[in-house]
XYZ file of C-alpha atoms in Angstrom:
152
model
C 0.673 6.512 21.069
C -1.083 3.333 22.212
C 0.477 1.422 25.048
C 0.448 -1.909 23.236
C 1.738 -1.572 19.689
C 0.118 -3.883 17.137
C 2.126 -6.903 16.097
C 2.255 -6.851 12.304
C 2.191 -10.031 10.309
C 2.614 -7.929 7.153
C 6.276 -7.127 6.631
C 6.796 -3.349 6.550
C 8.930 -3.622 3.406
C 6.010 -5.375 1.670
C 3.680 -2.602 2.821
C 6.115 0.011 1.491
C 6.338 -1.827 -1.851
C 2.530 -1.810 -2.153
C 2.469 1.849 -1.082
C 4.955 2.845 -3.790
C 3.230 0.813 -6.500
C -0.163 2.278 -5.526
C 1.356 5.768 -5.714
C 2.704 4.951 -9.177
C -0.708 3.588 -10.225
C -2.585 6.674 -9.027
C -0.121 9.031 -10.749
C -1.145 7.709 -14.162
C -3.579 9.490 -16.465
C -5.722 8.341 -19.374
C -3.846 7.799 -22.619
C -3.765 11.030 -24.634
C -2.301 9.934 -27.962
C -2.678 6.175 -28.489
C -1.241 6.310 -32.018
C 1.761 8.401 -31.078
C 4.839 7.227 -32.953
C 7.749 9.131 -31.457
C 10.349 7.388 -29.403
C 10.446 7.783 -25.597
C 13.717 9.750 -25.628
C 12.200 12.380 -27.923
C 9.145 12.990 -25.756
C 10.975 12.768 -22.398
C 9.236 9.434 -21.728
C 5.964 11.103 -20.639
C 4.005 8.095 -21.938
C 5.075 6.197 -18.815
C 2.530 8.321 -16.922
C -0.345 7.130 -19.124
C -2.469 4.022 -18.724
C -1.664 1.724 -21.616
C -2.838 -1.745 -22.577
C -0.552 -4.214 -20.876
C 0.530 -1.698 -18.225
C 2.273 -3.692 -15.523
C 1.732 -1.441 -12.487
C -1.787 -2.657 -11.665
C -0.664 -6.241 -12.185
C 2.344 -5.724 -9.892
C 0.124 -4.391 -7.090
C -2.411 -7.181 -7.584
C 0.364 -9.781 -7.550
C 1.943 -8.393 -4.385
C -1.432 -8.313 -2.634
C -2.419 -11.719 -4.034
C 0.690 -13.256 -2.469
C -0.368 -12.175 1.033
C -1.895 -14.642 3.481
C -5.135 -13.919 5.358
C -3.432 -12.254 8.343
C -1.270 -10.069 6.111
C -4.338 -8.979 4.118
C -6.103 -7.978 7.325
C -3.016 -6.009 8.384
C -2.872 -4.238 5.013
C -6.506 -3.173 5.165
C -6.233 -2.217 8.835
C -3.170 -0.091 8.026
C -5.111 1.724 5.314
C -8.014 2.355 7.676
C -5.752 3.558 10.485
C -3.968 5.862 8.038
C -7.294 7.273 6.830
C -8.436 7.842 10.405
C -11.256 5.280 10.343
C -9.586 3.523 13.296
C -6.799 4.348 15.717
C -3.897 2.112 16.643
C -5.759 1.465 19.910
C -8.544 -0.054 17.778
C -6.160 -2.252 15.766
C -7.840 -5.587 16.556
C -11.259 -4.169 15.673
C -9.889 -2.852 12.364
C -8.395 -6.263 11.558
C -11.662 -8.033 12.360
C -13.636 -5.607 10.168
C -11.109 -6.235 7.386
C -12.316 -9.852 7.234
C -15.479 -8.548 5.530
C -13.554 -7.793 2.349
C -13.359 -10.808 0.049
C -9.699 -11.714 -0.329
C -10.113 -11.881 -4.126
C -11.230 -8.226 -4.075
C -8.541 -6.725 -1.832
C -6.308 -5.487 -4.687
C -9.292 -3.901 -6.424
C -10.438 -2.390 -3.126
C -6.997 -0.979 -2.285
C -6.391 0.503 -5.741
C -9.895 1.964 -5.741
C -9.176 4.083 -2.664
C -8.004 7.591 -3.463
C -4.787 8.510 -1.659
C -4.327 4.945 -0.391
C -0.559 5.359 -0.539
C -0.762 8.375 1.772
C -2.941 6.408 4.199
C -0.452 3.528 4.235
C 2.439 5.914 4.732
C 0.667 7.621 7.624
C -0.191 4.350 9.385
C 3.325 2.988 8.962
C 4.661 6.262 10.324
C 2.412 5.909 13.381
C 4.057 2.524 13.924
C 7.525 4.072 13.699
C 8.375 3.183 10.088
C 9.621 5.916 7.785
C 9.312 5.863 3.997
C 12.470 7.930 3.496
C 14.473 5.480 5.601
C 13.040 2.586 3.598
C 13.902 4.289 0.302
C 17.433 5.020 1.491
C 18.137 1.538 2.800
C 15.650 -0.717 1.025
C 14.773 -2.155 4.435
C 11.941 -1.016 6.670
C 13.342 -0.470 10.134
C 11.398 1.010 13.023
C 12.729 4.214 14.450
C 14.501 3.723 17.762
C 12.302 3.156 20.747
C 9.168 2.283 18.776
C 8.782 -1.138 20.391
C 7.473 -2.617 17.130
C 7.452 -6.348 16.794
C 7.178 -7.955 13.387
C 5.898 -11.518 13.643
């Protein structure tokens, strides 16, 4: 564990929201039967797992990411990179600076284009003391005791 924990400008609950939406996005498959006419109750609502025209999940992720300011975007990308192992928490500032290279209009596309991005985000948040299960139970991202995390 690094001695000086990074100070996040990205709220952990926002990061968890993006994580969960990215997980939902990556769970989808190509549409199998576009002309299917049964009702969702009859087919156990499996169509929700298919990409469909007008699917809101990608738009929800893009909107959440589009609402972030420059510092929050750098935190998001740095979290992904730390979670993937490209950087360590000790290299947080370097990861944030490298994140500036990604055009802010392309961040949502970049994030959704990364396989297992939700796992990377979950891992990085865990390294910072935030637990997905706790967030899901409470709806609020709280650091585990003694983590020393500061959210700015």
